[in-house]
Coordinates of C-alpha atoms and ligand atoms in Angstrom, one line a residue:
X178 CA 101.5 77.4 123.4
X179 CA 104.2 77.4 126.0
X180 CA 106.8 79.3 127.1
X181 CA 107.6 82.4 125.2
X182 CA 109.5 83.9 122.6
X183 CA 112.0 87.4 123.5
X184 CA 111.9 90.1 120.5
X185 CA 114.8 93.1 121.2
X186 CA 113.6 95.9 119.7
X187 CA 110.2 97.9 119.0
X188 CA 111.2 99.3 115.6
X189 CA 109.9 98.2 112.3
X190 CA 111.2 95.1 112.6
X191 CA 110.6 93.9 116.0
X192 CA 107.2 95.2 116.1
X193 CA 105.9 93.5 112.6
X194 CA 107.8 90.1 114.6
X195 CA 105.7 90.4 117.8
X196 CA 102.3 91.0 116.6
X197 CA 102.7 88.2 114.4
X198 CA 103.9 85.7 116.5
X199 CA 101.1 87.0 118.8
X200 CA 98.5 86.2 116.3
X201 CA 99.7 82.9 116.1
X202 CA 98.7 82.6 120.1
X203 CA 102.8 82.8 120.8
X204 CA 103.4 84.6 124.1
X205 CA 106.2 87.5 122.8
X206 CA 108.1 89.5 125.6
X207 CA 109.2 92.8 123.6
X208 CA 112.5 94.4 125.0
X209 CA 112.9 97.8 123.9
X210 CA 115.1 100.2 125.3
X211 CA 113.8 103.4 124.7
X212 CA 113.2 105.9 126.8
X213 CA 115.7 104.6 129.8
X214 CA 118.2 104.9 126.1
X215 CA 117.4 106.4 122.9
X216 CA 119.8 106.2 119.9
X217 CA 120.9 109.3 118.3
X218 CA 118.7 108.8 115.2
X219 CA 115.2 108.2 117.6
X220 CA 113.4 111.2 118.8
X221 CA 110.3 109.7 120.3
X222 CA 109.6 106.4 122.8
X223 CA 107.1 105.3 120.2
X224 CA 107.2 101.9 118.5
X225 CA 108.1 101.5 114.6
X226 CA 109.5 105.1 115.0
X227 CA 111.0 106.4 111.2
X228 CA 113.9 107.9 111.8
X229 CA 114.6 109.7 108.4
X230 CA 112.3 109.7 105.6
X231 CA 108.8 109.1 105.8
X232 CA 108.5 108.0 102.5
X233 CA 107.8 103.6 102.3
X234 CA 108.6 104.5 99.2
X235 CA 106.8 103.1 95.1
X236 CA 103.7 101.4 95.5
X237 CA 103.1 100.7 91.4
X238 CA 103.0 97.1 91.3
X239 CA 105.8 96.4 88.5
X240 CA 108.5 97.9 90.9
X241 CA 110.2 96.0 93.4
X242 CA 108.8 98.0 96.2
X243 CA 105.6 97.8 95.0
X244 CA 106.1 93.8 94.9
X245 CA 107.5 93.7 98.2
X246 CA 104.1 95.4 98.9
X247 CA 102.1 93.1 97.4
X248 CA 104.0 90.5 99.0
X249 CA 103.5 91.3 102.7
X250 CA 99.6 91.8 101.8
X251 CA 99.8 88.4 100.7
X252 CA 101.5 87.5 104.0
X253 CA 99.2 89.1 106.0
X254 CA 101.7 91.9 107.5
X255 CA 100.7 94.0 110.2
X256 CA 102.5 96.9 109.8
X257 CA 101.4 97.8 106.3
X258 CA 97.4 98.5 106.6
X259 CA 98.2 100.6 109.5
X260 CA 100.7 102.8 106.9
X261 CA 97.7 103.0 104.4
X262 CA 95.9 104.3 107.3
X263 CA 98.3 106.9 108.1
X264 CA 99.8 107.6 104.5
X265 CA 99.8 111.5 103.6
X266 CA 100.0 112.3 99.6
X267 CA 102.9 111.2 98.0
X268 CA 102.1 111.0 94.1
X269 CA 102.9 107.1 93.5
X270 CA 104.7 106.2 96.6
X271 CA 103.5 105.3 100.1
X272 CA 104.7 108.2 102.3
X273 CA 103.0 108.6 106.1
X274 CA 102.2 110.9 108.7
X275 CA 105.1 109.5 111.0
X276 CA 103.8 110.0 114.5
X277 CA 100.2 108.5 113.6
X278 CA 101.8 105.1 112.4
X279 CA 103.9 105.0 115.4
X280 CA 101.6 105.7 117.6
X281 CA 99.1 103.1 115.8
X282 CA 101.9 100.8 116.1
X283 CA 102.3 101.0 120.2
X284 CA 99.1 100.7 120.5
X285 CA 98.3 98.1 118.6
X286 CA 101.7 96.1 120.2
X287 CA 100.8 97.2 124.2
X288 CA 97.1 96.6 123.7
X289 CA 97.9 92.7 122.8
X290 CA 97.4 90.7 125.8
X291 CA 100.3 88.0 124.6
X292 CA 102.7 90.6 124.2
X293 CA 104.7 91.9 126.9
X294 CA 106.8 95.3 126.7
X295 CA 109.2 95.6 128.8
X296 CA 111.4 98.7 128.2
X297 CA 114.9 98.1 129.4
X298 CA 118.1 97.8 127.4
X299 CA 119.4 94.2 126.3
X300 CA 122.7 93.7 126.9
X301 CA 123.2 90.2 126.1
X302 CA 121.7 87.1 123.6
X303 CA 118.4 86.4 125.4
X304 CA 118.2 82.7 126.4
X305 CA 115.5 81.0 124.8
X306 CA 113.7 81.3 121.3
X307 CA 114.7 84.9 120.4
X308 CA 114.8 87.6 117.3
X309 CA 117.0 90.4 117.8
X310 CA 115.7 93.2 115.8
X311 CA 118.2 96.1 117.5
X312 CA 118.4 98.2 114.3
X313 CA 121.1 99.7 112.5
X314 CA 121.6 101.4 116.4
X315 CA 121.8 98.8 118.0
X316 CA 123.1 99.5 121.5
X317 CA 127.3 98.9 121.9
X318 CA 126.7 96.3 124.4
X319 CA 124.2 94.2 122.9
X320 CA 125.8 94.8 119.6
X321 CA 129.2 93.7 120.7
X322 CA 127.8 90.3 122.0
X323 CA 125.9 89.6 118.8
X324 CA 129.9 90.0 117.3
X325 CA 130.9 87.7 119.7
X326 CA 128.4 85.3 118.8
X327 CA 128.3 85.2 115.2
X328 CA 132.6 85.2 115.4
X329 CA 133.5 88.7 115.0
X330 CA 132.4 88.9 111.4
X331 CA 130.2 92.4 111.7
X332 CA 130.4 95.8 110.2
X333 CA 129.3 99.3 109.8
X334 CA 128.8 102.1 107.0
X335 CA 127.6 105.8 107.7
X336 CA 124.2 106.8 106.7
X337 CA 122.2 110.0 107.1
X338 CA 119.3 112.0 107.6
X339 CA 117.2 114.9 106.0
X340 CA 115.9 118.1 107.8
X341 CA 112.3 118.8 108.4
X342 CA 111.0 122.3 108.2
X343 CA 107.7 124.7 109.4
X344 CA 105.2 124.9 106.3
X345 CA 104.2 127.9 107.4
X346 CA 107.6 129.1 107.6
X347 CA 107.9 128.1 103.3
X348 CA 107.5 131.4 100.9
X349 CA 104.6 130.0 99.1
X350 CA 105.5 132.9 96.8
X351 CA 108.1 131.1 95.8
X352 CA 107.8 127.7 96.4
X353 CA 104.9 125.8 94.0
X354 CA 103.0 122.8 94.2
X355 CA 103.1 120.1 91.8
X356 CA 104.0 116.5 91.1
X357 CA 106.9 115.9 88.4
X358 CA 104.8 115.8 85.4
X359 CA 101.6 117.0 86.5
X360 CA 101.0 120.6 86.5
X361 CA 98.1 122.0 86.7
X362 CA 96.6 119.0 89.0
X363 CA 98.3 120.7 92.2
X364 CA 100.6 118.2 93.6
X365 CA 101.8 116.5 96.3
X366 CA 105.1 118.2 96.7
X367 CA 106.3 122.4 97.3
X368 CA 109.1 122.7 94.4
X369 CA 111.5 125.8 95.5
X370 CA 112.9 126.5 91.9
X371 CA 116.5 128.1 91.5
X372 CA 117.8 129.7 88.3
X373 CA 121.1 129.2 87.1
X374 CA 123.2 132.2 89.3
X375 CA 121.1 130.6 92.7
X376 CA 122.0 127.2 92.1
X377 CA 125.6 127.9 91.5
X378 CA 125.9 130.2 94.7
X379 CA 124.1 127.5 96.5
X380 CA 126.2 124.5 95.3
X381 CA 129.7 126.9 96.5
X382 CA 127.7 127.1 100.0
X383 CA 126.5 123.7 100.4
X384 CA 130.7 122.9 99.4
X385 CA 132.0 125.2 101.4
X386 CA 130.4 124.0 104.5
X387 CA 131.5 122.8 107.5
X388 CA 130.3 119.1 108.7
X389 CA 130.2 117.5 111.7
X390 CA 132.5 114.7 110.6
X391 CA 135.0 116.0 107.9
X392 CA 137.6 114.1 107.3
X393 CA 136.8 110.6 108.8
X394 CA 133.7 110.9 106.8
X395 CA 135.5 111.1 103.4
X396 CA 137.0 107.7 103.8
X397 CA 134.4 105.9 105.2
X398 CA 132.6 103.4 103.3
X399 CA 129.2 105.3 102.0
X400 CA 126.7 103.8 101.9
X401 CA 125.2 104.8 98.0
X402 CA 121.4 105.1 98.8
X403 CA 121.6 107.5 101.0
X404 CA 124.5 109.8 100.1
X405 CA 124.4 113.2 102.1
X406 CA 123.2 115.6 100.0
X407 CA 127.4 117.6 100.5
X408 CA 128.8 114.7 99.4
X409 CA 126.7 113.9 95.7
X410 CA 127.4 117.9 95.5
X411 CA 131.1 116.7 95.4
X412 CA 131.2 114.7 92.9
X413 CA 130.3 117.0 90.3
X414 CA 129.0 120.4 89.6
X415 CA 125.7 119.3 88.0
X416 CA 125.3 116.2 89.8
X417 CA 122.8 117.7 91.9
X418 CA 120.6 119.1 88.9
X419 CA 120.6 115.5 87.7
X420 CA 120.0 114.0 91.1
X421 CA 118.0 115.4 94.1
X422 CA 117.3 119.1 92.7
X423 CA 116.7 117.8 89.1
X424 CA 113.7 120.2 87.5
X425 CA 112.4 117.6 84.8
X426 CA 108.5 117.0 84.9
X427 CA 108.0 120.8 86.6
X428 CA 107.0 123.7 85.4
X429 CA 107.4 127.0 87.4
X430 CA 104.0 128.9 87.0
X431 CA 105.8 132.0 87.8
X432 CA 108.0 131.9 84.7
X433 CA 106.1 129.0 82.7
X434 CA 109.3 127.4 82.4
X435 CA 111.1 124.5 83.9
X436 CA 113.4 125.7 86.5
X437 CA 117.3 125.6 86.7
X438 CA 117.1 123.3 89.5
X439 CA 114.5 122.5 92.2
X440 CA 114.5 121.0 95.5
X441 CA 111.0 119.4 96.9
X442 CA 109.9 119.4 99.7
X443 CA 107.3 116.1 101.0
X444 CA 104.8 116.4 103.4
X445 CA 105.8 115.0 107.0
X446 CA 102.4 114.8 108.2
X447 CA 98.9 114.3 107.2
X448 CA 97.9 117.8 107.8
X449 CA 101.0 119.1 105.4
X450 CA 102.1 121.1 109.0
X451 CA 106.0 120.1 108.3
X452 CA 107.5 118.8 104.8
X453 CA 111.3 117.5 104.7
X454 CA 113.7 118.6 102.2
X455 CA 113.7 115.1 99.7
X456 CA 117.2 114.2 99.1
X457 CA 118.5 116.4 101.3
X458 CA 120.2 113.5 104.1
X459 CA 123.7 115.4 105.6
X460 CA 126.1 115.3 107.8
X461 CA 126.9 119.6 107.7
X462 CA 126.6 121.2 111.7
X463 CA 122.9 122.6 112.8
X464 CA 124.4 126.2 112.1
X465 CA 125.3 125.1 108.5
X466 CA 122.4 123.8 107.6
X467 CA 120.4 126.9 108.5
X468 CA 122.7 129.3 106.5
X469 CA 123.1 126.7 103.6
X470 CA 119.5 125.5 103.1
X471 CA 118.1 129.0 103.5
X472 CA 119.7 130.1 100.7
X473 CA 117.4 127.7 98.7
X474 CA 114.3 130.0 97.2
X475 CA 111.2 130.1 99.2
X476 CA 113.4 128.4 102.3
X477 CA 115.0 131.8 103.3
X478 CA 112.8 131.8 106.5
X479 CA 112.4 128.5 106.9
X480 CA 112.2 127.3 110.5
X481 CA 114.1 123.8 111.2
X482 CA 111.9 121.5 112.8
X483 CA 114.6 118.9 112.9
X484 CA 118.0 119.5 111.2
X485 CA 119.7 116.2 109.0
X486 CA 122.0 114.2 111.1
X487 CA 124.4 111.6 110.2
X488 CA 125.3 108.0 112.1
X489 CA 127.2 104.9 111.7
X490 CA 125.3 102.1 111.0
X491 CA 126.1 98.5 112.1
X492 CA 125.1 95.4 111.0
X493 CA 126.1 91.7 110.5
X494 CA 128.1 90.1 107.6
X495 CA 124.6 87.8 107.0
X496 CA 126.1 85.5 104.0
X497 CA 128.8 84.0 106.4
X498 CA 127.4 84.6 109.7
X499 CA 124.1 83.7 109.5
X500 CA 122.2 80.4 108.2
X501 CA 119.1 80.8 105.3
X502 CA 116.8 82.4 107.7
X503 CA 119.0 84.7 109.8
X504 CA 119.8 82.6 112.3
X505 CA 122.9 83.0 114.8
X506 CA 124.2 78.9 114.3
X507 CA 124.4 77.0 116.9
X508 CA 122.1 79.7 119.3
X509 CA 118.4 80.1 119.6
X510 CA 118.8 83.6 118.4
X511 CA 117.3 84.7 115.0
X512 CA 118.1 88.4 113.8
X513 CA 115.7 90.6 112.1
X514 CA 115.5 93.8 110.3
X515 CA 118.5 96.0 109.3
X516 CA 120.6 94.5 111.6
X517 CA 121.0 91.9 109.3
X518 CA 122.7 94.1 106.5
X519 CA 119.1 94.3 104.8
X520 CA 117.9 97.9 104.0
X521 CA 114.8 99.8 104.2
X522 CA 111.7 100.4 106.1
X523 CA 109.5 98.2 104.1
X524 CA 112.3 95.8 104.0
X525 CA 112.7 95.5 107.6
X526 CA 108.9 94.7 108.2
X527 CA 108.9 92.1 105.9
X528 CA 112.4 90.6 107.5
X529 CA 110.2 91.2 110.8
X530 CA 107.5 89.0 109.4
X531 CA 109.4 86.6 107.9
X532 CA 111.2 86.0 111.5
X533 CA 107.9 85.3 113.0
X534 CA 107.3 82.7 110.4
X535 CA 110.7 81.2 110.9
X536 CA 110.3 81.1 114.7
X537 CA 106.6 79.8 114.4
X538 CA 107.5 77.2 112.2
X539 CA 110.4 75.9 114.6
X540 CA 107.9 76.4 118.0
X541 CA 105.3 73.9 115.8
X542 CA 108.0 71.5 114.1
X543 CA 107.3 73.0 110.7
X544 CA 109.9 73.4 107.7
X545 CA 111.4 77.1 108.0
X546 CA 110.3 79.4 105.3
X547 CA 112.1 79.0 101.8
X548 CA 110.3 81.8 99.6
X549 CA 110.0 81.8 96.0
X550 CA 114.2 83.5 95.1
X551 CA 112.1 85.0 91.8
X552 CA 110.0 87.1 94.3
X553 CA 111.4 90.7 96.1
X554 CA 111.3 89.4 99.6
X555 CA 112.9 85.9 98.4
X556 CA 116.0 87.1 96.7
X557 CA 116.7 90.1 99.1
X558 CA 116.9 87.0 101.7
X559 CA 119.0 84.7 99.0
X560 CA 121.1 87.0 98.4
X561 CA 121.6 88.0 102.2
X562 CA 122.4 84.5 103.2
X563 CA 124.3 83.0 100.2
X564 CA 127.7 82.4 101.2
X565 CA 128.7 83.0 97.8
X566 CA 127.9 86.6 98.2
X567 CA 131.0 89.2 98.7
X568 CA 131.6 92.1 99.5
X569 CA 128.3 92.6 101.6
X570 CA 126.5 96.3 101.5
X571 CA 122.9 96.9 102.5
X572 CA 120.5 96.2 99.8
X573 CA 117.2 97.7 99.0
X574 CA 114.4 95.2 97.1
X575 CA 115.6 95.2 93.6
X576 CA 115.3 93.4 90.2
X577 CA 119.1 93.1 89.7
X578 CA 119.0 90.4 92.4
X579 CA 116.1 88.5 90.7
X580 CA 116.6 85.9 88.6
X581 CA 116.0 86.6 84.8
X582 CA 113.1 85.7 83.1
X583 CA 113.4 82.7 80.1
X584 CA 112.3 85.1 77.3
X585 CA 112.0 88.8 78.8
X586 CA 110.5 91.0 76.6
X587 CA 112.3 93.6 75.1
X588 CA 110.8 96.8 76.9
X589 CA 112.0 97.7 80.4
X590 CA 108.4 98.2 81.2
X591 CA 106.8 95.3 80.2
X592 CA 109.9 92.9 81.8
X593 CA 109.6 94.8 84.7
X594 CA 105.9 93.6 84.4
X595 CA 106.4 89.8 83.5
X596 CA 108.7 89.8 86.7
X597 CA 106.0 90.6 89.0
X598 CA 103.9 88.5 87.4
X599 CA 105.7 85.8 87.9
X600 CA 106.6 86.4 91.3
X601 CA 103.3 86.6 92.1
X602 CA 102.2 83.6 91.0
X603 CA 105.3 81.7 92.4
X604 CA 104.8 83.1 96.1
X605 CA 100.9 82.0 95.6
X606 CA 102.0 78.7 94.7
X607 CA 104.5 78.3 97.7
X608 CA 102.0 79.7 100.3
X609 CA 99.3 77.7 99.2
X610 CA 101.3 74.5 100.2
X611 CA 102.0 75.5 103.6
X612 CA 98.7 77.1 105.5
X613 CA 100.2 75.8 108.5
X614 CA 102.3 79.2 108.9
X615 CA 98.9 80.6 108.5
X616 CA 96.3 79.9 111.3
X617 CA 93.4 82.1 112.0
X618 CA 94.1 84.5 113.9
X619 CA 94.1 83.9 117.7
X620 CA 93.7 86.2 121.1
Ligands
FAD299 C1 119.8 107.6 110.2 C2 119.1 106.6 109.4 C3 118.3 107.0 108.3 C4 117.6 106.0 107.6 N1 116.8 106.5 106.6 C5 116.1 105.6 105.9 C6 115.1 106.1 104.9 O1 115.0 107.2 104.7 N2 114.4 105.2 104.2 C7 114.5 103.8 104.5 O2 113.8 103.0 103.9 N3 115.4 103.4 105.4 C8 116.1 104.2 106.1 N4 117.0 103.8 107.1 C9 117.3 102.3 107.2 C10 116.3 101.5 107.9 O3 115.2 101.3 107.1 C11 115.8 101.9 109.2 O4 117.0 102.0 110.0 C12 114.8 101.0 109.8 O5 114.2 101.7 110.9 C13 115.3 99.7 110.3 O6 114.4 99.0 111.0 P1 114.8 98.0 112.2 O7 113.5 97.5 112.8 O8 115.8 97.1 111.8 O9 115.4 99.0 113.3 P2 114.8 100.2 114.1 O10 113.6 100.7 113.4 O11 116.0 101.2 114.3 O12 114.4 99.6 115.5 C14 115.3 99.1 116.4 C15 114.8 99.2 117.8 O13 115.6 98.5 118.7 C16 115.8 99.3 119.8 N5 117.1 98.9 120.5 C17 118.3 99.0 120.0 N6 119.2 98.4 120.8 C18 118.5 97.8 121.8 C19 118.8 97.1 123.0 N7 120.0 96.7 123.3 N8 117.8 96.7 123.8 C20 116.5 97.0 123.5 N9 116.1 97.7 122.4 C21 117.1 98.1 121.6 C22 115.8 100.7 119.3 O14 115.5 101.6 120.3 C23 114.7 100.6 118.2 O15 113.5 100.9 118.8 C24 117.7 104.7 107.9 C25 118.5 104.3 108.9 C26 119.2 105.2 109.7 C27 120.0 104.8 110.9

């Protein structure tokens, strides 16, 4: 095929967007700009990096992230086997050994002889057949002339991350290990269990604290998902037992009871060598976080391998400046991943794939993609790109977006159920009629 396509950015989105347009026997030239820059939020120069979690979150197929799953298996994603391959144990979620899927990912990505890496920042729209999958970081420069482009109409919400700590540094005395509902299996996560005095002490800490961004940070526009853990403590005393710390499903085998309040802790890597504290995103300073979270039973030693951080986040208003599959009008330029106001890891490989798809089908004259609005992938992108949409906010996969069913059954489980179903079957139908987007894979 000639000529080439430009992808800006090795995350999750741009590196699900190159590999696929390289299967399709499209020359991609990668720009990434890490390690000459690195945003606050990456640590490493590896490709698909996960900068907070490492959770990819439900993989039971009646949720909506276990459809999106199923959806990109269907699609033939890249990114997704090579999480299986790295996943550590996360009861009924995909959760991975971080540095083993990014380093899976760069390889896979440099060894590809279509794709080019070249690692320098973009500071401008490239010319030609592009995606621009900059992240939620995307640099200032390259960021300000996507504004440009799309008419000013971008914006930004604050978001944060969770600290890692040492297993060998967790009181194992203390802490416990058990899935919500499961004792006496083991378990996939260390609960640290607080009685009613600790968690009240903890909760006058954790307020008390100071953060790196007070007061600006109190008016800024949240984003819900990922609330730092100070700021759910704010809205209420308990909100935290019935949130992050809540103890229902565990049993502490020290006292055979359920626990006041728990925090878990989820393995970070395959070998369980570091776990991070689930829930516990914040913006307080390093030296807080150490006083604070050690007071949090079976953490009083812990050893920080990385503390929480916080960022702003940018991203474009999609609905009004973007057409039906993310493209700048009037440019060559297609964005991808969270950029685009979309949110999530999963999420953004799939917006990554479904750019290839989009740029594939323009290099070979095809119809762009229109997916199925009853499946996850197709009404995260409906609703991202319907002008009718206000007040735009990243968005997770979710059924609220779907359209209902004719005659849903009465039980939240079983119309959770006949909503997969049927956007199974719809996606099935609509890829069956166009196995042009799907050639055997070249090179
Ligand atoms: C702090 C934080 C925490 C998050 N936590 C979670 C979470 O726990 N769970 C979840 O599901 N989602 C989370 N998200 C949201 C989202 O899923 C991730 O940001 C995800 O990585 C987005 O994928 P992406 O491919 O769009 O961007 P990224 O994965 O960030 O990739 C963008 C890439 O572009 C590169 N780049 C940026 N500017 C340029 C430039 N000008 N030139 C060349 N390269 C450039 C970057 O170096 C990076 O490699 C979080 C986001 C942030 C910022």
């Amino acid at each position: 095929m000639e000529g080439f396509v430009t992808v800006v950015g090795a995350g999750l989105a741009g590196s699900e967007c190159a590999l696929q347009l390289a299967r399709r026997g499209v020359c991609v030239r990668l720009v990434e700009q890490r390690p000459e820059r690195r945003s606050p939020a990456h640590h490493t120069d590896g490709f698909a990096e996960l900068v907070c979690s490492n959770s990819l979150k439900s993989t039971r197929p009646e949720t909506a992230a276990g459809l999106l799953k199923h959806e990109l298996d269907r699609m033939g994603c890249e990114l997704l086997p090579i999480a299986r391959a790295a996943a550590v144990p996360a009861g009924g979620a995909l959760a991975v050994d971080r540095e083993a899927f990014s380093r899976e990912v760069t390889r896979r990505v440099e060894a590809h002889p279509l794709i080019e890496v070249v690692r320098a920042e973009a500071t401008s729209i490239p010319e030609g057949p592009s995606v621009i999958a900059a992240g939620p970081l995307c640099s200032d420069a390259l960021f300000a002339a996507v504004a440009k482009a799309v008419g000013g109409e971008s914006m930004s919400f604050f978001d944060a991350a969770a600290p890692i700590v040492d297993a060998e540094s967790v009181d194992r005395s203390v802490a416990f290990a058990q899935s919500r509902y499961e004792e006496g299996r083991g378990g996939d996560y260390l609960n640290c269990p607080l009685d009613r005095a600790e968690y009240d002490a903890f909760m006058e800490a954790l307020l008390g604290a100071e953060r790196v961004i007070a007061r600006d940070f109190e008016q800024a526009d949240l984003f819900c998902a990922c609330q730092p853990v100070e700021e759910v403590a704010r809205t209420g005393h308990d909100s935290l037992r019935f949130g992050a710390l809540k103890p229902v499903g565990l049993t502490d085998p020290r006292t055979g009871r359920r626990p006041w309040a728990a925090v878990q802790l989820r393995a970070e890597t395959a070998d369980a060598a570091a776990y991070n504290l689930v829930g516990f995103q914040t913006n307080l300073t390093w030296p807080e976080q150490r006083r604070v979270f050690r007071m949090i039973p079976g953490l009083a030693e812990a050893e920080f391998l990385r503390y929480g951080v916080m960022h702003r986040n940018s991203f474009v208003d999609a609905p009004r400046a973007l057409d039906a599959t993310f493209k700048i009008p009037g440019t060559s330029a297609r964005l991808a991943g969270q950029i685009t106001g979309t949110e999530g890891y999963v999420e953004a490989v799939a917006s990554g794939l479904l750019a290839a798809l989009n740029t594939y089908a323009e290099l070979i004259e095809a119809p762009t993609v229109a997916l199925p609005r009853t499946g996850a992938l197709g009404s995260l992108v409906a609703w991202a790109t319907d002008p009718a949409t206000t007040d735009y906010q990243p968005m997770h996969v979710n059924y609220g977006i779907v359209p209902p069913l004719e005659n849903p059954p009465r039980r939240k489980a079983e119309k959770r159920a006949a909503l997969a179903e049927r956007a199974r079957r719809d996606l099935d139908a609509y890829l069956a009629g166009r196995p042009e987007l799907f050639p055997a894979p070249r090179a």
